[in-house]
Short mmCIF file of C-alpha atoms and ligand atoms in Angstrom, two decimals:
data_model
loop_
_atom_site.label_atom_id
_atom_site.label_comp_id
_atom_site.label_asym_id
_atom_site.label_seq_id
_atom_site.Cartn_x
_atom_site.Cartn_y
_atom_site.Cartn_z
CA MET A 1 0.01 0.00 0.10
CA ASN A 2 1.03 3.52 -0.60
CA ASP A 3 1.40 6.01 2.26
CA PHE A 4 -1.86 7.58 2.91
CA SER A 5 -1.40 11.11 1.92
CA LEU A 6 -3.69 14.13 2.05
CA HIS A 7 -2.81 15.00 -1.45
CA GLU A 8 -3.30 11.60 -2.89
CA ALA A 9 -6.56 10.90 -0.82
CA ASN A 10 -9.19 13.39 -1.56
CA ALA A 11 -7.52 15.51 -3.95
CA SER A 12 -6.20 12.99 -6.45
CA ASN A 13 -9.11 14.26 -8.55
CA MET A 14 -8.09 17.89 -8.06
CA ASN A 15 -6.82 18.34 -11.69
CA PHE A 16 -9.45 15.95 -12.88
CA THR A 17 -6.67 13.87 -14.32
CA ARG A 18 -8.19 10.78 -13.13
CA LYS A 19 -11.87 10.09 -13.31
CA ILE A 20 -13.79 8.16 -10.94
CA PRO A 21 -16.15 5.40 -12.48
CA ILE A 22 -19.76 5.98 -11.57
CA GLY A 23 -22.92 4.04 -12.55
CA ILE A 24 -25.82 6.13 -13.77
CA SER A 25 -29.42 5.75 -15.06
CA GLN A 26 -28.93 6.11 -18.75
CA CYS A 27 -31.86 8.42 -19.41
CA ALA A 28 -30.02 11.10 -17.27
CA MET A 29 -27.19 11.04 -19.85
CA GLY A 30 -29.60 12.37 -22.36
CA ASP A 31 -30.25 8.96 -24.13
CA PRO A 32 -33.79 8.33 -25.27
CA VAL A 33 -34.56 5.16 -23.37
CA ARG A 34 -37.55 6.15 -21.35
CA PHE A 35 -40.77 4.41 -21.72
CA ASN A 36 -42.10 7.20 -23.81
CA GLY A 37 -38.99 7.51 -26.04
CA GLY A 38 -37.83 10.48 -24.23
CA HIS A 39 -34.91 11.10 -21.82
CA LYS A 40 -34.25 13.14 -18.65
CA HIS A 41 -30.85 14.73 -19.47
CA SER A 42 -29.07 16.14 -16.42
CA LYS A 43 -26.57 18.85 -17.24
CA VAL A 44 -25.27 18.74 -13.57
CA CYS A 45 -24.30 15.10 -14.34
CA THR A 46 -23.10 15.43 -18.06
CA GLN A 47 -21.50 18.88 -17.92
CA LEU A 48 -20.49 19.49 -14.30
CA LEU A 49 -19.77 16.22 -12.47
CA SER A 50 -18.42 14.58 -15.73
CA GLN A 51 -15.25 16.64 -15.01
CA CYS A 52 -14.37 14.05 -12.26
CA PHE A 53 -16.75 11.19 -13.03
CA GLU A 54 -16.45 8.56 -15.87
CA TYR A 55 -19.93 7.19 -16.33
CA VAL A 56 -21.22 3.67 -16.71
CA PRO A 57 -24.78 4.28 -18.12
CA LEU A 58 -27.25 1.51 -17.73
CA CYS A 59 -31.06 1.27 -18.42
CA PRO A 60 -32.35 -1.79 -16.80
CA GLU A 61 -35.77 -1.77 -18.63
CA VAL A 62 -34.22 -1.64 -21.92
CA ALA A 63 -31.57 -4.35 -20.77
CA ILE A 64 -34.27 -6.70 -19.88
CA GLY A 65 -35.84 -6.33 -23.34
CA MET A 66 -38.76 -4.00 -22.73
CA GLY A 67 -37.85 -1.93 -25.75
CA VAL A 68 -38.50 1.77 -26.45
CA PRO A 69 -41.15 2.93 -26.31
CA ARG A 70 -42.90 0.55 -24.04
CA LYS A 71 -45.81 0.36 -21.76
CA PRO A 72 -45.41 2.00 -18.46
CA ILE A 73 -44.86 0.00 -15.29
CA HIS A 74 -45.31 0.75 -11.56
CA LEU A 75 -44.73 -0.67 -8.06
CA LEU A 76 -47.54 -2.87 -6.80
CA VAL A 77 -48.12 -3.80 -3.20
CA ASP A 78 -51.03 -5.41 -1.39
CA LYS A 79 -51.27 -2.97 1.45
CA ALA A 80 -49.94 0.47 2.76
CA SER A 81 -46.71 0.22 4.52
CA ALA A 82 -45.69 -3.20 3.16
CA PRO A 83 -42.07 -3.95 3.37
CA VAL A 84 -39.81 -2.39 0.80
CA ASP A 85 -39.11 -5.76 -0.73
CA ALA A 86 -42.81 -6.93 -0.79
CA VAL A 87 -43.23 -5.31 -4.15
CA ARG A 88 -43.79 -6.34 -7.61
CA VAL A 89 -43.04 -4.27 -10.82
CA VAL A 90 -46.15 -4.57 -13.02
CA GLY A 91 -47.61 -2.89 -16.12
CA VAL A 92 -49.88 0.08 -15.31
CA GLU A 93 -52.44 -1.07 -17.82
CA ASP A 94 -51.91 -4.79 -17.34
CA ALA A 95 -50.74 -6.16 -14.03
CA GLY A 96 -50.29 -9.49 -15.78
CA VAL A 97 -47.07 -7.87 -17.09
CA ASP A 98 -44.59 -8.62 -14.14
CA VAL A 99 -40.96 -7.76 -14.62
CA THR A 100 -39.79 -8.00 -10.90
CA ALA A 101 -37.68 -11.04 -11.41
CA PRO A 102 -36.10 -9.94 -14.75
CA LEU A 103 -35.11 -6.62 -13.12
CA ARG A 104 -33.59 -8.28 -10.06
CA GLU A 105 -31.90 -10.90 -12.20
CA TYR A 106 -30.51 -8.15 -14.43
CA ALA A 107 -29.21 -6.28 -11.39
CA ASP A 108 -27.52 -9.51 -10.20
CA SER A 109 -25.84 -10.05 -13.68
CA VAL A 110 -24.28 -6.71 -13.81
CA VAL A 111 -22.72 -6.90 -10.39
CA PRO A 112 -19.23 -7.90 -11.79
CA GLU A 113 -19.49 -4.84 -14.04
CA LEU A 114 -20.47 -2.56 -11.24
CA ALA A 115 -17.94 -3.94 -8.64
CA GLY A 116 -15.54 -1.18 -9.82
CA VAL A 117 -17.91 1.71 -9.71
CA ARG A 118 -17.52 4.19 -6.71
CA GLY A 119 -21.02 5.77 -6.71
CA TYR A 120 -24.22 5.34 -8.51
CA ILE A 121 -26.71 8.22 -9.70
CA PHE A 122 -30.32 7.05 -10.12
CA MET A 123 -33.16 8.58 -11.82
CA GLN A 124 -35.94 9.49 -9.24
CA ASN A 125 -39.52 8.31 -9.13
CA SER A 126 -38.74 5.23 -11.43
CA PRO A 127 -40.04 1.82 -10.39
CA SER A 128 -36.73 0.35 -11.53
CA CYS A 129 -34.22 3.20 -10.50
CA GLY A 130 -35.80 5.35 -7.85
CA LEU A 131 -33.90 5.41 -4.63
CA ARG A 132 -36.60 6.73 -2.35
CA GLY A 133 -40.11 7.86 -2.16
CA VAL A 134 -41.35 5.97 -5.21
CA ARG A 135 -45.13 5.89 -5.39
CA ARG A 136 -46.67 2.45 -4.77
CA TYR A 137 -50.12 1.21 -5.99
CA LEU A 138 -52.72 -1.29 -5.01
CA SER A 139 -54.06 -3.73 -7.52
CA ASN A 140 -57.12 -1.56 -8.13
CA GLY A 141 -54.75 1.16 -9.36
CA HIS A 142 -55.04 3.52 -6.51
CA GLY A 143 -51.74 4.96 -5.09
CA ILE A 144 -51.30 3.91 -1.57
CA ASP A 145 -47.98 5.48 -0.39
CA SER A 146 -44.66 6.79 -1.56
CA GLU A 147 -42.47 4.17 0.40
CA GLY A 148 -41.00 2.47 -2.61
CA ILE A 149 -37.58 1.91 -4.01
CA GLY A 150 -37.03 1.01 -7.61
CA VAL A 151 -36.34 -2.68 -7.86
CA PHE A 152 -32.94 -2.35 -9.60
CA ALA A 153 -31.83 0.27 -7.27
CA ARG A 154 -32.77 -1.81 -4.36
CA ARG A 155 -30.91 -4.84 -5.45
CA LEU A 156 -27.84 -2.89 -5.93
CA GLN A 157 -28.24 -1.34 -2.41
CA GLN A 158 -28.29 -4.95 -1.19
CA ARG A 159 -25.35 -6.06 -3.07
CA PHE A 160 -23.28 -2.98 -2.42
CA PRO A 161 -24.50 -1.73 0.97
CA HIS A 162 -21.82 1.09 1.47
CA LEU A 163 -21.86 2.34 -2.30
CA PRO A 164 -22.49 6.01 -2.31
CA MET A 165 -25.96 6.51 -4.07
CA GLU A 166 -27.85 9.66 -4.95
CA GLU A 167 -30.80 10.66 -7.29
CA VAL A 168 -30.28 12.92 -10.25
CA GLY A 169 -32.75 15.56 -9.03
CA ARG A 170 -31.18 15.97 -5.63
CA LEU A 171 -27.80 16.62 -7.26
CA ASN A 172 -29.12 20.07 -8.36
CA ASN A 173 -28.76 21.03 -4.71
CA SER A 174 -25.37 22.04 -4.09
CA GLU A 175 -25.10 20.80 -0.38
CA LEU A 176 -26.45 17.30 -1.38
CA ARG A 177 -24.09 17.37 -4.48
CA GLU A 178 -21.22 18.22 -2.02
CA ASN A 179 -22.19 15.39 0.37
CA PHE A 180 -22.28 12.85 -2.66
CA LEU A 181 -18.95 13.92 -3.75
CA THR A 182 -17.37 13.61 -0.26
CA ARG A 183 -18.75 10.06 -0.01
CA VAL A 184 -17.69 9.08 -3.51
CA PHE A 185 -14.07 10.53 -2.79
CA ALA A 186 -13.88 8.53 0.39
CA TYR A 187 -15.25 5.36 -1.00
CA ASP A 188 -12.82 5.59 -3.94
CA ALA A 189 -9.85 6.39 -1.56
CA TRP A 190 -10.74 3.42 0.54
CA PHE A 191 -10.47 0.96 -2.29
CA ARG A 192 -7.35 2.63 -3.60
CA TYR A 193 -5.51 2.83 -0.19
CA VAL A 194 -6.97 0.11 1.97
CA GLU A 195 -8.05 -2.45 -0.55
CA GLY A 196 -4.81 -1.93 -2.41
CA GLU A 197 -6.15 -0.74 -5.87
CA ALA A 198 -3.87 2.37 -6.08
CA GLU A 199 -0.77 2.00 -8.22
CA GLU A 200 1.90 0.73 -6.01
CA LYS A 201 4.90 2.80 -5.18
CA PRO A 202 8.20 0.83 -5.22
CA VAL A 203 8.87 -0.60 -1.84
CA GLN A 204 12.37 -0.91 -0.54
CA GLU A 205 13.67 -4.43 -0.15
CA ASP A 206 14.07 -4.23 3.58
CA GLN A 207 10.48 -2.66 4.04
CA LYS A 208 7.69 -4.88 5.09
CA PRO A 209 4.31 -4.21 3.32
CA PRO A 210 2.00 -2.73 5.99
CA SER A 211 -0.71 -5.05 7.41
CA LYS A 212 -4.28 -4.36 6.50
CA ILE A 213 -5.29 -3.44 10.05
CA SER A 214 -2.58 -0.69 9.96
CA GLN A 215 -4.17 0.48 6.64
CA VAL A 216 -7.61 0.74 8.18
CA ILE A 217 -6.34 2.63 11.08
CA GLN A 218 -4.39 4.92 8.87
CA PHE A 219 -7.43 5.60 6.87
CA TYR A 220 -9.56 6.37 9.86
CA THR A 221 -6.86 8.62 11.29
CA ALA A 222 -6.58 10.60 7.99
CA TYR A 223 -10.37 10.92 7.86
CA LYS A 224 -10.75 11.84 11.63
CA TYR A 225 -11.42 15.45 11.44
CA LEU A 226 -13.52 15.16 8.29
CA LEU A 227 -15.75 12.61 10.20
CA LEU A 228 -15.88 14.79 13.21
CA ALA A 229 -17.24 17.68 11.03
CA HIS A 230 -20.03 15.28 10.09
CA HIS A 231 -20.87 13.68 13.38
CA GLN A 232 -18.73 13.93 16.61
CA GLU A 233 -20.24 11.20 18.73
CA LYS A 234 -20.38 8.54 15.86
CA THR A 235 -16.73 9.36 15.05
CA ARG A 236 -15.61 8.93 18.60
CA ALA A 237 -17.64 5.57 18.89
CA LEU A 238 -15.78 4.49 15.73
CA GLY A 239 -12.46 5.28 17.20
CA ARG A 240 -13.32 3.23 20.37
CA PHE A 241 -14.67 0.27 18.17
CA LEU A 242 -11.33 0.30 16.28
CA ALA A 243 -9.38 0.27 19.60
CA ASP A 244 -11.42 -2.52 21.06
CA SER A 245 -11.95 -4.67 17.98
CA LYS A 246 -8.51 -5.67 16.89
CA ALA A 247 -9.16 -9.37 17.72
CA LEU A 248 -11.92 -9.37 14.92
CA PRO A 249 -11.04 -11.11 11.59
CA ILE A 250 -9.52 -8.22 9.61
CA ASP A 251 -12.05 -8.45 6.72
CA GLU A 252 -14.95 -8.32 9.02
CA LEU A 253 -13.40 -5.28 10.97
CA ALA A 254 -12.64 -3.49 7.66
CA PHE A 255 -16.12 -4.00 6.34
CA GLU A 256 -17.56 -2.69 9.58
CA VAL A 257 -15.31 0.32 9.60
CA ARG A 258 -15.98 1.12 6.07
CA GLY A 259 -19.69 0.99 6.74
CA ARG A 260 -19.50 3.29 9.58
CA ILE A 261 -17.34 5.87 7.87
CA MET A 262 -19.77 5.86 4.83
CA GLU A 263 -22.78 6.26 7.26
CA ILE A 264 -21.10 9.15 9.08
CA LEU A 265 -20.25 11.08 5.83
CA SER A 266 -23.84 10.71 4.71
CA LEU A 267 -24.88 12.87 7.51
CA PRO A 268 -24.90 16.60 6.75
CA ALA A 269 -21.78 18.41 8.08
CA SER A 270 -23.10 21.18 10.28
CA ARG A 271 -21.42 24.50 10.47
CA LYS A 272 -21.07 23.91 14.34
CA ASP A 273 -19.29 20.45 13.88
CA ARG A 274 -17.15 21.82 11.06
CA THR A 275 -15.94 24.59 13.26
CA ASN A 276 -15.07 22.25 15.96
CA ALA A 277 -12.98 20.17 13.43
CA LEU A 278 -11.45 23.33 12.23
CA MET A 279 -10.56 24.27 15.81
CA HIS A 280 -8.80 20.95 16.32
CA SER A 281 -6.82 21.39 13.02
CA ALA A 282 -5.87 24.89 14.19
CA GLY A 283 -4.86 23.49 17.63
CA HIS A 284 -2.24 21.27 15.84
CA LEU A 285 -0.65 24.21 14.14
CA SER A 286 -0.77 26.81 17.00
CA GLU A 287 2.73 25.97 18.54
CA PHE A 288 4.15 27.02 15.00
CA LEU A 289 2.23 30.40 14.96
CA ASP A 290 2.95 33.72 16.49
CA LYS A 291 0.51 35.57 18.47
CA ARG A 292 -0.95 37.60 15.56
CA GLU A 293 -1.25 34.57 13.29
CA LYS A 294 -3.04 32.61 16.01
CA ALA A 295 -5.49 35.54 16.59
CA GLU A 296 -6.14 35.80 12.77
CA LEU A 297 -6.70 32.13 12.38
CA LYS A 298 -9.05 32.03 15.41
CA ASP A 299 -10.98 35.04 14.15
CA LEU A 300 -11.43 33.62 10.73
CA ILE A 301 -12.82 30.37 12.23
CA GLU A 302 -15.22 32.49 14.35
CA GLU A 303 -16.20 34.36 11.06
CA TYR A 304 -16.86 31.03 9.43
CA ARG A 305 -18.91 29.86 12.36
CA LEU A 306 -21.06 32.97 12.07
CA GLY A 307 -21.68 32.32 8.41
CA HIS A 308 -19.59 35.50 7.31
CA LYS A 309 -16.76 33.52 5.59
CA PRO A 310 -16.78 30.37 3.39
CA LEU A 311 -15.15 27.16 4.48
CA SER A 312 -12.45 27.48 1.78
CA ALA A 313 -11.15 30.86 3.38
CA VAL A 314 -10.31 28.94 6.63
CA LEU A 315 -8.92 25.92 4.69
CA THR A 316 -6.64 28.23 2.64
CA LEU A 317 -5.12 29.75 5.78
CA LEU A 318 -4.89 26.32 7.54
CA ARG A 319 -3.06 24.99 4.41
CA HIS A 320 -0.87 28.19 4.36
CA TYR A 321 0.48 27.25 7.81
CA LEU A 322 0.55 23.46 7.31
CA PRO A 323 4.18 23.29 6.01
CA ARG A 324 5.49 24.60 9.47
CA SER A 325 4.33 21.47 11.26
CA PRO A 326 6.52 18.38 10.97
CA HIS A 327 3.64 16.17 12.13
CA SER A 328 2.14 13.68 9.60
CA PHE A 329 -1.20 13.46 11.49
CA ILE A 330 -2.28 16.93 10.54
CA HIS A 331 -0.60 16.87 7.12
CA ASN A 332 -2.71 13.71 6.32
CA GLN A 333 -6.06 15.16 7.27
CA VAL A 334 -8.49 14.82 4.43
CA LEU A 335 -10.43 17.69 6.04
CA LEU A 336 -7.71 19.95 4.80
CA ALA A 337 -7.72 18.64 1.32
CA ALA A 338 -9.57 20.21 -1.61
CA GLU A 339 -13.28 20.48 -0.99
CA PRO A 340 -15.84 20.07 -3.75
CA ALA A 341 -16.58 23.77 -3.87
CA GLU A 342 -12.92 24.60 -4.50
CA LEU A 343 -13.08 22.15 -7.40
CA GLY A 344 -15.85 24.23 -8.81
CA LEU A 345 -18.39 21.25 -8.41
CA CYS A 346 -20.62 22.97 -5.68
CA ASP A 347 -21.37 26.41 -4.30
CA PHE A 348 -19.23 27.94 -1.61
CA HIS A 349 -20.97 28.05 1.66
S1 SF4 B 1 -35.24 5.56 -14.96
FE1 SF4 B 1 -34.00 3.75 -15.21
S2 SF4 B 1 -35.33 2.20 -16.22
FE2 SF4 B 1 -36.26 4.43 -16.51
S3 SF4 B 1 -35.44 5.13 -18.47
FE3 SF4 B 1 -34.09 5.81 -16.95
S4 SF4 B 1 -32.38 4.32 -17.02
FE4 SF4 B 1 -34.20 3.33 -18.01
#
């Protein structure tokens, strides 16, 4: 494994020289694959996020041979609040047309192709691709609730429980987009640095390759302040879990840690928690700053807390002082790496 470095972890995509593979509902790419022969082109996906994503577009309904145009389908349940998997995908006009099994089988068949993607963008409200809140119907055609998940999306959720997923429409919101990018960058970094998919650096003959447990700990350590910015209590609980669980089989432990990291990052980072994480970072640098510099940094963090300055202003100043510290802990903090707003992928806040 390569050393986990701040610059390589989150910012490997900074110059957009390396694109991250992402699955996407094909109609979002502008391809006319919808039931009515249309598409739902998302410029956010094809013009903005395509700077750092390389897409794997799939249309499950076309892939199972339904054709274009085709008769519309919807989710059928036998009662309100039925469990999410107790659905069938049937024709709106003819409930005898049941494509539940083919959609699930198709999802299972593309798993090898999707094992390499580091995120998935689904089209909302689709009985195949919708990720949340899909309308469900009774056999008499009446809508009963909006508790559904598209059958294809649901199957992938089960196969890849930690894979960052989001809906096309929600990516128009800058904060939700930033959260998705943060999760994708982290998930990608995990596979590159913990699962060893990054290009190996030459290892000296007398150097032993690091154990997987040390890679997991290194990853958690590098993400610690970013995680704190998302949820302090859960981050500390993860630290305790890591300290107490070294006897677990390593793959089991790594799976659990990855799941917890992805769960914490899916929570919105509040200004209050971010301020706290920035204060921690500043604390690591304070011994290398003079009185005026310390005061300036403290004031800037306070301005950020009050909403008068963007996060990037604080990060820029912290990075300016970073070279003064000889400590790898603070150099490796992903919190201090390029944030999506600085990459031009979201608005500053
Ligand atoms: S939502 Fe999914 S199934 Fe429907 S057209 Fe788009 S890609 Fe195809």
